[in-house]
CSV table of C-alpha atoms in Angstrom, one decimal:
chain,number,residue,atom,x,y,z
A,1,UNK,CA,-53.2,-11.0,-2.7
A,2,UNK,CA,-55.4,-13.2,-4.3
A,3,UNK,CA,-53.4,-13.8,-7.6
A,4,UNK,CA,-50.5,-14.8,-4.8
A,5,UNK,CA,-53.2,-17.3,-3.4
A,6,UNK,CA,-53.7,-18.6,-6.8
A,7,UNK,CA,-50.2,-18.8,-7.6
A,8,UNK,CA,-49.5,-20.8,-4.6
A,9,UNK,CA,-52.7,-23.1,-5.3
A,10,UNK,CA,-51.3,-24.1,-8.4
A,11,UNK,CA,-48.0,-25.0,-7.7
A,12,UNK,CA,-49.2,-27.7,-4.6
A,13,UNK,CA,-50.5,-30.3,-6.8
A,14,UNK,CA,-47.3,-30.2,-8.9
A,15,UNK,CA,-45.6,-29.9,-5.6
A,16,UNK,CA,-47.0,-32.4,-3.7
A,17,UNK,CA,-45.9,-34.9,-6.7
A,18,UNK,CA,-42.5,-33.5,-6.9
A,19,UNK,CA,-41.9,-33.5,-3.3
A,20,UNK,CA,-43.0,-37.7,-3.6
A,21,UNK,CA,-40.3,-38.1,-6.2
A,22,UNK,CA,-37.5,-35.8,-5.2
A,23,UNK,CA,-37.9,-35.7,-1.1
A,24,UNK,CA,-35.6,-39.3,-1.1
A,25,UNK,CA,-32.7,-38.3,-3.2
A,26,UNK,CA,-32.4,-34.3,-1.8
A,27,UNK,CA,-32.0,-35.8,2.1
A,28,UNK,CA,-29.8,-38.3,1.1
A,29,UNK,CA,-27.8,-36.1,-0.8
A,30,UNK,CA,-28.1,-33.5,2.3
A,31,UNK,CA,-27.2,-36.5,4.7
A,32,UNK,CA,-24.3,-37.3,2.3
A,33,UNK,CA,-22.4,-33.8,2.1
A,34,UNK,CA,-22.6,-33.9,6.5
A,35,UNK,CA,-21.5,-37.9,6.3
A,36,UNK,CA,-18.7,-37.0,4.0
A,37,UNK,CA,-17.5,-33.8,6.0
A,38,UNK,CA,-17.4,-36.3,9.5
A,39,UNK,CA,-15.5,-38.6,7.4
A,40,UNK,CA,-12.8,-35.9,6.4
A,41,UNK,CA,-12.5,-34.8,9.4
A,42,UNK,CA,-12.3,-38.5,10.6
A,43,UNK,CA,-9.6,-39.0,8.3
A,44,UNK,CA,-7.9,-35.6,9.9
A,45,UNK,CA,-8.2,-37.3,13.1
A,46,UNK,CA,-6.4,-40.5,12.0
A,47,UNK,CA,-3.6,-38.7,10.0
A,48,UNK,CA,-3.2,-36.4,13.6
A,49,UNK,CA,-2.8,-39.7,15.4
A,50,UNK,CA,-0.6,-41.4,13.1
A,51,UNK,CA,2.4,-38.4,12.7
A,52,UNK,CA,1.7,-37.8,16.7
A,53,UNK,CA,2.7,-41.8,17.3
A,54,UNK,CA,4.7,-43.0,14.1
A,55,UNK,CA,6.7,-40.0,13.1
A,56,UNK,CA,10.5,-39.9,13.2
A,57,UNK,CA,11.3,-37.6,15.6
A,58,UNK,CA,8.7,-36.5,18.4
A,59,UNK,CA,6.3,-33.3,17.7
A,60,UNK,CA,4.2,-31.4,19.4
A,61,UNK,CA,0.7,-31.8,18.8
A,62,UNK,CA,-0.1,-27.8,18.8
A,63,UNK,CA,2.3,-27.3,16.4
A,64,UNK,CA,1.1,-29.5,13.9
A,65,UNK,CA,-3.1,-28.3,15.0
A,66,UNK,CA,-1.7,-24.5,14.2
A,67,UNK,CA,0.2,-25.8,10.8
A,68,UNK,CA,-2.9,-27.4,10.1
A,69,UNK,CA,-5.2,-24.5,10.3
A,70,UNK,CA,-2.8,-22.3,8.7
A,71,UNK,CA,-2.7,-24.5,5.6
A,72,UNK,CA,-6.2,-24.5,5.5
A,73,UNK,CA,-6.2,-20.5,5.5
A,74,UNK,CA,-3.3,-19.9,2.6
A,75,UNK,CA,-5.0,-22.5,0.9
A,76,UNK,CA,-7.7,-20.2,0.2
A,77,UNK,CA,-5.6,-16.6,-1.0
A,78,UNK,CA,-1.8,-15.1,-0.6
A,79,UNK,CA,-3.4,-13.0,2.6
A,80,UNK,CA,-5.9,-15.3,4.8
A,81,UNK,CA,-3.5,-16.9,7.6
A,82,UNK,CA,-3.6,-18.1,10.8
A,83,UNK,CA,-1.8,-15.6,13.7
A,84,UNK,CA,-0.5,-17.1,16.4
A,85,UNK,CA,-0.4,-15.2,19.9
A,86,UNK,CA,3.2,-13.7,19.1
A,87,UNK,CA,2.5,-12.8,15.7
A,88,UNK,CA,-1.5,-11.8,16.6
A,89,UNK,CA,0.5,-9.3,19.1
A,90,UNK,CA,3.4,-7.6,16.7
A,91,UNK,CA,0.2,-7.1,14.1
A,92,UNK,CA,-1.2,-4.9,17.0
A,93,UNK,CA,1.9,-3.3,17.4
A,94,UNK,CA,2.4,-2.4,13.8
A,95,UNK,CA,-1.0,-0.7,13.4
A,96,UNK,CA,0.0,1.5,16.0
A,97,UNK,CA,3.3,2.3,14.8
A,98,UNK,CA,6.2,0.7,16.1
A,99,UNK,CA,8.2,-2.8,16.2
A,100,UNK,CA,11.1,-4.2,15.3
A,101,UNK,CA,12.5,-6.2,12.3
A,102,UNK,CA,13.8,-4.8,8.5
A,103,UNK,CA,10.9,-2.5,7.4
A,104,UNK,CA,10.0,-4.3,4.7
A,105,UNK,CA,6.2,-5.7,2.9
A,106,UNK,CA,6.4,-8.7,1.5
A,107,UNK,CA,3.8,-11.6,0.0
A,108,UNK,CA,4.0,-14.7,-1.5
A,109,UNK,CA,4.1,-15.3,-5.3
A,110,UNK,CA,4.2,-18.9,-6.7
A,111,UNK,CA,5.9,-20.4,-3.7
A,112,UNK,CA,8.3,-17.2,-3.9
A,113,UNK,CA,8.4,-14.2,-1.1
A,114,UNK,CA,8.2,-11.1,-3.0
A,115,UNK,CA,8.6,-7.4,-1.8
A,116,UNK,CA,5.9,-5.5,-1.8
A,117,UNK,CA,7.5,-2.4,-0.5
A,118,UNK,CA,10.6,-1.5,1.6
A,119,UNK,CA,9.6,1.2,4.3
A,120,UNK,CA,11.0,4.8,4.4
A,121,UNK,CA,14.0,5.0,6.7
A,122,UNK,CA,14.2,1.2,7.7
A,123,UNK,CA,17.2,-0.5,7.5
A,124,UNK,CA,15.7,-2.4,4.3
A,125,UNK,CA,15.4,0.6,2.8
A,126,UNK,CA,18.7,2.0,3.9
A,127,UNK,CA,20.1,-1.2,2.4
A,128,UNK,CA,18.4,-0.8,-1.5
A,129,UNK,CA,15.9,-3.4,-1.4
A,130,UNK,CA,13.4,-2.7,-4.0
A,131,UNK,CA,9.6,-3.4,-4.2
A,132,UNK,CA,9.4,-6.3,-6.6
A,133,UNK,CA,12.9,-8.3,-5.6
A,134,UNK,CA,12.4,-12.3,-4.5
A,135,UNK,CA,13.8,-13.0,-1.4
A,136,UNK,CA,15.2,-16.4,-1.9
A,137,UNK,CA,17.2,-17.1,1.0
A,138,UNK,CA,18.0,-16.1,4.4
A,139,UNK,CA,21.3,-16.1,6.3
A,140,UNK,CA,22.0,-19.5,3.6
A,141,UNK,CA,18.7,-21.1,4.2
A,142,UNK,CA,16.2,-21.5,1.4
A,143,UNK,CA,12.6,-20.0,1.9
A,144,UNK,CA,11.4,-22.6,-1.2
A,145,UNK,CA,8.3,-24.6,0.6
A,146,UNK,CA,8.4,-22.5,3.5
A,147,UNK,CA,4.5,-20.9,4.3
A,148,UNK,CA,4.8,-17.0,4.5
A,149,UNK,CA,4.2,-16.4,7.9
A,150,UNK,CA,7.1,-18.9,8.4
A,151,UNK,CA,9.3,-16.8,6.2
A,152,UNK,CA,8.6,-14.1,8.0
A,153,UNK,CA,9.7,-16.0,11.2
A,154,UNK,CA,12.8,-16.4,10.1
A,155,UNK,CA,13.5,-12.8,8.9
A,156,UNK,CA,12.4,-11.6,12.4
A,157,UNK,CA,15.3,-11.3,15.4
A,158,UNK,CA,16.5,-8.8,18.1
A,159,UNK,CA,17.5,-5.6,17.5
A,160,UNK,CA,21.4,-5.1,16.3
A,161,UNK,CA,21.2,-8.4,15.0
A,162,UNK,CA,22.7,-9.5,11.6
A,163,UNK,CA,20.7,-10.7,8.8
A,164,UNK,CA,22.1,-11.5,5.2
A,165,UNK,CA,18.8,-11.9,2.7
A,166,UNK,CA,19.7,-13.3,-1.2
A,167,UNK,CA,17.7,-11.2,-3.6
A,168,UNK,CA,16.5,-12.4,-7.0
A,169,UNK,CA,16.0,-8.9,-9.1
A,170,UNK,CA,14.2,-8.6,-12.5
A,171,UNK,CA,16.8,-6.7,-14.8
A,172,UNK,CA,20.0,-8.0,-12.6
A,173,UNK,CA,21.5,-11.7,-14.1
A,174,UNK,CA,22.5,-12.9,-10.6
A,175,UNK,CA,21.0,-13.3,-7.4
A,176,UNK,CA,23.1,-11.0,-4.9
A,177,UNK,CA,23.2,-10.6,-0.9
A,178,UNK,CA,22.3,-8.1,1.1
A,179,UNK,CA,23.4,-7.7,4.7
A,180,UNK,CA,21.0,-5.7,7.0
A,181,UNK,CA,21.5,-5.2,11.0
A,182,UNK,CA,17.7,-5.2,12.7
A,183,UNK,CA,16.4,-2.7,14.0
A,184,UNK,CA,13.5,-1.0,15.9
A,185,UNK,CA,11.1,0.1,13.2
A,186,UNK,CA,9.5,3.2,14.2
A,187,UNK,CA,6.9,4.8,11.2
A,188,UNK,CA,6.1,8.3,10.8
A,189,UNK,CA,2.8,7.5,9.4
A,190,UNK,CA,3.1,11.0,7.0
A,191,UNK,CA,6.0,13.3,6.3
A,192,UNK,CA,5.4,16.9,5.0
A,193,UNK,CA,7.6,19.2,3.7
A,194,UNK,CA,7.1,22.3,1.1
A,195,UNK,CA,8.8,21.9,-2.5
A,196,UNK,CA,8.5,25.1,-4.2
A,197,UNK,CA,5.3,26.7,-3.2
A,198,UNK,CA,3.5,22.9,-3.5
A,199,UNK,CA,3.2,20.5,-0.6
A,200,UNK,CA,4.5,17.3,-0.3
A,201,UNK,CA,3.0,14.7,2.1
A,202,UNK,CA,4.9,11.6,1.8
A,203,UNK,CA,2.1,8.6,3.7
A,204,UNK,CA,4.4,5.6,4.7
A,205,UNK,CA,1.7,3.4,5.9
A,206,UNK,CA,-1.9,3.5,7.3
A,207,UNK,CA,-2.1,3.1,10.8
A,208,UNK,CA,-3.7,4.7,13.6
A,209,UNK,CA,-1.5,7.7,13.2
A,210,UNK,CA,-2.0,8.1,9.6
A,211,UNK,CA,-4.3,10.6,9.6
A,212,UNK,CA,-3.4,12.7,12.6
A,213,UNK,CA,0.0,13.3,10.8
A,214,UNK,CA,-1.6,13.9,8.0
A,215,UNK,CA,-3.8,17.0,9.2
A,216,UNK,CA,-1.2,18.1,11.1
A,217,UNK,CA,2.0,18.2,8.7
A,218,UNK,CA,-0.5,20.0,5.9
A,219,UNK,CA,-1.5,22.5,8.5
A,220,UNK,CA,1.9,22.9,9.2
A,221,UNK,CA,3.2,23.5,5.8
A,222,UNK,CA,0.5,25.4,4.5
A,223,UNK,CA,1.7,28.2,7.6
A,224,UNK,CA,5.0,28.0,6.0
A,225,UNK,CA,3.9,29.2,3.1
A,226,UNK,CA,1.7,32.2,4.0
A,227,UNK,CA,-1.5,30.6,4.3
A,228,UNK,CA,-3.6,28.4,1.5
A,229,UNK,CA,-3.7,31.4,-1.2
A,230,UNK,CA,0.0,31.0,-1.6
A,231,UNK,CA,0.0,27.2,-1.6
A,232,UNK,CA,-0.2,25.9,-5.3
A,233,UNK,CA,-1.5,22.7,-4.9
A,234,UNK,CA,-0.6,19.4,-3.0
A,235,UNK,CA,1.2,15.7,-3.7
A,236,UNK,CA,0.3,12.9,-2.2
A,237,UNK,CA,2.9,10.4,-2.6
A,238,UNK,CA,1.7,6.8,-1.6
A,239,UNK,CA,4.5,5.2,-3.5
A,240,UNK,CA,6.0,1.8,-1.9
A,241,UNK,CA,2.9,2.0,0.7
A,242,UNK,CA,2.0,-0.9,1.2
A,243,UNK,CA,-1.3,-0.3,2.5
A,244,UNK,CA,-3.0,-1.1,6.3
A,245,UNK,CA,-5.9,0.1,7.8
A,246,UNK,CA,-9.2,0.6,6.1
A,247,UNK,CA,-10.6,3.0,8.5
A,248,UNK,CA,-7.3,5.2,8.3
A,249,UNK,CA,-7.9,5.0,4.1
A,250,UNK,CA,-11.4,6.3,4.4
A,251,UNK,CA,-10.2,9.3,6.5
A,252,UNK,CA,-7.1,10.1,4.0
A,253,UNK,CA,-9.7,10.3,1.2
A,254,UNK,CA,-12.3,12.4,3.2
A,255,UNK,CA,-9.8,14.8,3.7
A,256,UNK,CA,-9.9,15.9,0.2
A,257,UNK,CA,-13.6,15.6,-1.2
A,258,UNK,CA,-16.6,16.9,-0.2
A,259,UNK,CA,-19.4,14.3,-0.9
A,260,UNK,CA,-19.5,11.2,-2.9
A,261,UNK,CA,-18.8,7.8,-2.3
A,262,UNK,CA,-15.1,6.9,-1.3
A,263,UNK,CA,-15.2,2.9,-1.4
A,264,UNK,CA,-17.2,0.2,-1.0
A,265,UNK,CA,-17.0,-3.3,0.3
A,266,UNK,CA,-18.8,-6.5,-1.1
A,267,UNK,CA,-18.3,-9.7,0.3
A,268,UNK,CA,-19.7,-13.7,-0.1
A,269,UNK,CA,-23.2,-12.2,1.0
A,270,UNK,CA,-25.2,-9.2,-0.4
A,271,UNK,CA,-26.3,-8.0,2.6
A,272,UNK,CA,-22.8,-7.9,3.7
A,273,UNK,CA,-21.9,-5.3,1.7
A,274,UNK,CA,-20.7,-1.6,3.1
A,275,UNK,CA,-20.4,1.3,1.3
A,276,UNK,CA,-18.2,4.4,2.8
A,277,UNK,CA,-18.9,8.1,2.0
A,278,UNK,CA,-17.1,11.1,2.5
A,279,UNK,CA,-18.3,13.9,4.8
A,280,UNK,CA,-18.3,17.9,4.0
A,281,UNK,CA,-14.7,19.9,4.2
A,282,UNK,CA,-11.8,19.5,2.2
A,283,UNK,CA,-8.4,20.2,3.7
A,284,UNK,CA,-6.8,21.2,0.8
A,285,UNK,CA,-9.5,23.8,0.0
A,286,UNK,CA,-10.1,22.6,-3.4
A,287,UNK,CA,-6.0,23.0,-4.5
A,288,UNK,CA,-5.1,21.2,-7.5
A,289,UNK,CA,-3.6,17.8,-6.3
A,290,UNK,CA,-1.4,15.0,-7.7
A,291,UNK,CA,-1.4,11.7,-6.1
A,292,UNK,CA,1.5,9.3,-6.9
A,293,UNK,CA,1.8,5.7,-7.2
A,294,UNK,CA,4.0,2.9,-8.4
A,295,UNK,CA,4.2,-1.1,-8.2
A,296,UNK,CA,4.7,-0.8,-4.1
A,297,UNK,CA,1.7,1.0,-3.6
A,298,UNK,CA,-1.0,-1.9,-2.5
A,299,UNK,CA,-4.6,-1.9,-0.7
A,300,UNK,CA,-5.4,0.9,1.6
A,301,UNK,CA,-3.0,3.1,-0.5
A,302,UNK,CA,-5.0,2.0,-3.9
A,303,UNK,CA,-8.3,2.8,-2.1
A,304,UNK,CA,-6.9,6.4,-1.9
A,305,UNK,CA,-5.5,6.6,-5.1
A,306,UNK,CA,-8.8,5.1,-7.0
A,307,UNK,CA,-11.3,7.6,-4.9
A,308,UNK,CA,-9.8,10.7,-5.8
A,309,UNK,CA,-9.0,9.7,-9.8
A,310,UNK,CA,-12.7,8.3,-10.0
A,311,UNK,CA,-14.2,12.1,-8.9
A,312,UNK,CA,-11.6,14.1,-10.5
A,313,UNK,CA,-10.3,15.9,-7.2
A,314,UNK,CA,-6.5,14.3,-8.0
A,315,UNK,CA,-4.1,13.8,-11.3
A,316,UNK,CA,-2.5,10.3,-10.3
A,317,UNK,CA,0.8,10.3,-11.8
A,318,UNK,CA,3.2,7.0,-11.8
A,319,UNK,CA,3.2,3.3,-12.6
A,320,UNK,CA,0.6,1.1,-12.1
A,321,UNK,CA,-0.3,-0.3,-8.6
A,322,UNK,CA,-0.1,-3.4,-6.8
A,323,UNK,CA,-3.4,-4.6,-7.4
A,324,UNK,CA,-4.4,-5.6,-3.9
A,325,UNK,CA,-8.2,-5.3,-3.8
A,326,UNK,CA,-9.2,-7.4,-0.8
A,327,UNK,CA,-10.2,-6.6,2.2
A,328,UNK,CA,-9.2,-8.8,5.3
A,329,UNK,CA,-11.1,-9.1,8.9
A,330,UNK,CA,-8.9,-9.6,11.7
A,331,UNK,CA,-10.6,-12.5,14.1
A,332,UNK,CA,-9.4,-13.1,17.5
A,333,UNK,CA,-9.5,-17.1,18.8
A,334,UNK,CA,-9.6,-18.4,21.6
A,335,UNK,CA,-5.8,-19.6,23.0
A,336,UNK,CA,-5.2,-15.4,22.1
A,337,UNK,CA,-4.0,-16.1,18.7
A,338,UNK,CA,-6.4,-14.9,15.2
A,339,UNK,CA,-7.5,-15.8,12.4
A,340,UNK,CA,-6.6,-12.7,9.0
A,341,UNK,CA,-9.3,-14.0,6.8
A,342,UNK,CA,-10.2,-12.4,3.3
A,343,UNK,CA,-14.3,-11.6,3.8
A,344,UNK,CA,-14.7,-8.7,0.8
A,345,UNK,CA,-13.8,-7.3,-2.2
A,346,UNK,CA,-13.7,-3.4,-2.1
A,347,UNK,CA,-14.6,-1.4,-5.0
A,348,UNK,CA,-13.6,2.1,-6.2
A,349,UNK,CA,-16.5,5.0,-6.7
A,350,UNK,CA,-16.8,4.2,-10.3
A,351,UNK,CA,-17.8,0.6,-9.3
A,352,UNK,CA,-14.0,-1.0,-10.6
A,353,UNK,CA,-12.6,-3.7,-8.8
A,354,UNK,CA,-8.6,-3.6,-9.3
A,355,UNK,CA,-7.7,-7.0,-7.7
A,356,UNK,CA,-5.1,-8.3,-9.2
A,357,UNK,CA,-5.4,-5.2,-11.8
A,358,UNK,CA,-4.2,-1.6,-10.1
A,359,UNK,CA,-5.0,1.1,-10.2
A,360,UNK,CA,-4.0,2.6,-13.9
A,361,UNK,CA,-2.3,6.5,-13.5
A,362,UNK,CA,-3.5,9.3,-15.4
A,363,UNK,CA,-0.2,9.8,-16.9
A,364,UNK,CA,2.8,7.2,-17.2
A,365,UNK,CA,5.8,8.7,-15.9
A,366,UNK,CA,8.9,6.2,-14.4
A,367,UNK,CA,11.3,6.8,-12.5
A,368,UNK,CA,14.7,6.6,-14.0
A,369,UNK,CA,17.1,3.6,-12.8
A,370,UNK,CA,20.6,5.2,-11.9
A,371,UNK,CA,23.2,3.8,-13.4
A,372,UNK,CA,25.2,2.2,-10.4
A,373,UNK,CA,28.9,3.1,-10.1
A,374,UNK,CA,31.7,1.6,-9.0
A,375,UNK,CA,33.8,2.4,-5.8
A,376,UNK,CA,35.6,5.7,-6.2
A,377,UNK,CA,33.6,6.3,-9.7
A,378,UNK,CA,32.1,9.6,-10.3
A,379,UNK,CA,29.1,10.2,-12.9
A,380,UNK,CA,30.2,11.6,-16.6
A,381,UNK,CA,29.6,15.2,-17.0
A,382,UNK,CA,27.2,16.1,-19.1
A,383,UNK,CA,26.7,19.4,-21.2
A,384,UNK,CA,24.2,20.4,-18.9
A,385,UNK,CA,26.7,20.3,-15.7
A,386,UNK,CA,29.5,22.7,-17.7
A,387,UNK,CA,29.1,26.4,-16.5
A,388,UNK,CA,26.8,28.3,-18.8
A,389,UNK,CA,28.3,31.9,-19.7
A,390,UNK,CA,25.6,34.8,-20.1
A,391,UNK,CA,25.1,38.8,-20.8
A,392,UNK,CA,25.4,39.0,-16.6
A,393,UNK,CA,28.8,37.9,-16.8
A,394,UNK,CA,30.0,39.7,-19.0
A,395,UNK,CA,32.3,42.8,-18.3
A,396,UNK,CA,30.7,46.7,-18.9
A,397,UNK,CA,27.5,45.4,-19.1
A,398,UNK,CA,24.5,47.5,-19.6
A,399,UNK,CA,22.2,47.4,-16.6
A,400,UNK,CA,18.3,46.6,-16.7
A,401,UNK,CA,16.9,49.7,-15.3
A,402,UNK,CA,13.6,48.2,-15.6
A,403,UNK,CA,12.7,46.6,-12.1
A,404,UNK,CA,12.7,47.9,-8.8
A,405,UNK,CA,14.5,46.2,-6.2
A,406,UNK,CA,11.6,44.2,-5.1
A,407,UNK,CA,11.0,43.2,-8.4
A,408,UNK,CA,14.6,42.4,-8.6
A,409,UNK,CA,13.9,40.1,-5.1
A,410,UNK,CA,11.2,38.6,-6.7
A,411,UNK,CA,13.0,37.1,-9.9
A,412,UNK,CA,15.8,35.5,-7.9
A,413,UNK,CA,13.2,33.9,-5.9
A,414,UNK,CA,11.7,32.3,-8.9
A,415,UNK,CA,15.3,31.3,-9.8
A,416,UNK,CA,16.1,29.8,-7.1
A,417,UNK,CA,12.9,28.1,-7.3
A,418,UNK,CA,13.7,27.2,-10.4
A,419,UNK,CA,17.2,25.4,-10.2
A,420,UNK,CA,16.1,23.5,-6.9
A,421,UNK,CA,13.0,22.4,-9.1
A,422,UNK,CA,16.0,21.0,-11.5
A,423,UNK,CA,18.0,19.6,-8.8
A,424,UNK,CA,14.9,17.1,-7.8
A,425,UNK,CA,14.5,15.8,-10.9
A,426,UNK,CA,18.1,14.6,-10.3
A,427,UNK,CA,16.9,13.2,-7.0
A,428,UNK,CA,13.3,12.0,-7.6
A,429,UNK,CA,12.0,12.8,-11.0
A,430,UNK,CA,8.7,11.2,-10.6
A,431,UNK,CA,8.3,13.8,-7.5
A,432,UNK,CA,9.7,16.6,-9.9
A,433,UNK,CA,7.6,15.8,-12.9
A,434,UNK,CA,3.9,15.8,-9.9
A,435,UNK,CA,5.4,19.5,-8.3
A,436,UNK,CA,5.6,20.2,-12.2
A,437,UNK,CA,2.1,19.1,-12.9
A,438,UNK,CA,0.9,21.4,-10.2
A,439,UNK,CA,2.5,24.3,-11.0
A,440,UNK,CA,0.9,24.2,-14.9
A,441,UNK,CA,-2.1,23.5,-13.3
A,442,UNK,CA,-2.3,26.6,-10.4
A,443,UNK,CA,-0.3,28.8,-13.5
A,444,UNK,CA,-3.5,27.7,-15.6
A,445,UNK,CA,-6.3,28.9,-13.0
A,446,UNK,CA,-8.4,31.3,-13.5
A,447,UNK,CA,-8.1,34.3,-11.3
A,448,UNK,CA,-10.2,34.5,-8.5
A,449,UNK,CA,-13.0,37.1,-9.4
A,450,UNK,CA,-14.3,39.5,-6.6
């Protein structure tokens, strides 16, 4: 205490002369930053009243308050926006898992709107629109200028209704239309279905319902198999997820680890900062597991994807991710409309930030572009396609007297097994080439010991 006493003692004669020299210039400069802000807004004011008495046609003064605070907000980042009472209301309705429009993620890059994702069985989906096209027009109308949420407007209309979109795509020399009909846009938060003896849980999105369908379509599929002994490990596939709810992201990853930390938040101010950790009981019961990713898969989906690669419980197999790593508070204002404000950074287990980065996969694997045909065309055969003689077709042959029936039962299985494993590369070889992964991995595992 007393070298604190002395420390203090000191500094007041320096102090006191400081304080005579620098007390005038630090208040005028405080009373200058407040005069200059009243004089902005001043100048607000008189700009307001000028375009409200002067402007060509007559406008409605909320409509240019609401384009003024939404300026302000995408001034700051591609995300932070201003939500009027219509839009504030279909953002409720998407987190819990249902409304209507194409089914597609989009953001804005460099004045362009950009596909982050199409979403499984929407009609955007239906209609081949791919996560990184440019929408550049809609129905004839240029989006050029226009502020996202105004974009968004425009591709928004009732159900059955016709929109044409003209799509810019890297790798194709001429923008193209697409015509898609609206629709209602009902999500299935997670699919599940056994490839094999892996399981697949396909997670479209991450809203309230995320979870629940998560739990429930593993337990599902692991009783389809027999029970977790006969289950050889599991794929998550967040690819074109475009992300959502924080909460529902936390819970995905606690399903599969048993301690550690699975995110954490940092924002403007230290004390601000969160950090998120998982609880005891891993659904999977410790079964190898592959997640996969590619350039659709964005925020809540890379939150996923970075926990389990940073404490080894996961293989992440793909491209690299979106790179969304900012985390946006949802503000409600008064006149029922809110304010999506970006208020954090988040930050994988390992400490890494991928905004604007990804998250990196442990192993590259992409998925092959299929060559498109023309009406009527059929694919070239290949020597693989041409029907493959063997000893079995051949007439007199000698018969293997070596396995039993069972054994017999057993073989064809794994042949079977085999050829629809072959068959899915055709369809999705990034899925193939994570059941693949798995199966080394569980044929690689040590034998339980008694």
């Amino acid at each position: 205490m007393r070298k604190y006493v002395i420390a203090a003692l000191g500094g007041t004669v320096a102090g006191a002369i400081l304080a005579t020299q620098l007390a005038g210039p630090l208040i005028a400069q405080e009373t200058g930053k407040t005069g200059s802000v009243y004089e902005q807004l001043d100048l607000f004011g008189d700009i307001f009243e000028r375009i409200r008495g002067q402007y060509v046609e007559e406008v409605e003064p909320k409509d240019l308050i609401e384009a003024a605070i939404n300026g302000m907000l995408t001034s700051l980042d591609p995300h932070s926006s201003y939500l009027p009472p219509d839009d504030f209301d279909d953002m409720q309705v998407q987190t819990r898992g249902e409304f209507g429009g194409l089914g597609i993620e989009v953001t804005q890059e460099d004045g362009f709107v950009k596909v982050v994702s199409p979403m499984d069985d929407t009609p955007a989906a239906a209609a081949g629109i791919q996560s990184g096209d440019f929408i550049t027009q809609v129905n004839g109308e240029s989006l050029m200028g226009l502020l996202l949420d105004e974009a968004v407007e425009k591709m928004r209309g009732p159900v059955g209704s016709e929109i044409v979109l003209t799509i810019v795509r890297e790798g194709v020399a001429d923008p193209f239309e697409v015509s898609i009909i609206r629709d209602t846009i009902k999500l299935t938060a997670v699919r599940s279905r056994v490839v094999g003896d892996a399981i697949v849980l396909r997670v479209t999105t991450f809203n309230d319902q995320t979870y629940p369908n998560l739990e429930e379509g593993l337990n599902k599929s692991i009783e389809e198999l027999g029970g977790i002994d006969n289950v050889s490990g599991i794929v998550l596939d967040l690819r074109n997820n475009p992300g959502g709810l924080l909460n529902q992201a936390i819970k995905v990853s606690d399903a599969f680890l048993e301690k550690g930390e699975i995110v954490s938040t940092r924002g403007r101010n230290p004390q601000d900062g969160e950090r998120f950790n998982a609880t005891g009981g891993d659904l999977a019961q410790g079964k190898p597991m592959v997640v996969l990713i590619n350039g659709g898969s964005a925020s809540a989906s890379e939150i996923v994807a970075g926990a389990l690669q940073d404490h080894r419980r996961a293989v992440v197999v793909g491209t690299k991710s979106f790179g969304k790593g900012s985390v946006q508070t949802l503000v409600p204002l008064r006149g029922e409309g809110a304010m999506r404000l970006t208020t954090a950074r988040y930050y994988t287990p390992s400490g890494r930030s991928i905004q604007a980065l990804g998250v990196s996969p442990d192993i590259v694997v992409r998925q092959p572009v299929k060559p498109e045909l023309a009406e009527g065309e059929t694919a070239p055969d290949t020597a693989e396609d041409a029907p493959v003689r063997s000893e079995a077709d051949l007439r007199g042959i000698i018969s293997n007297d070596s396995m039993t029936e069972d054994e017999k039962k057993v073989y064809e299985e794994e042949q079977k097994q085999a050829e629809d494993a072959a068959k899915l590369r055709d369809e999705d070889y990034q899925l193939a080439y994570a059941v693949d992964i798995l199966k080394g991995l569980f044929t690689l595992a040590p034998e339980p010991r008694e």
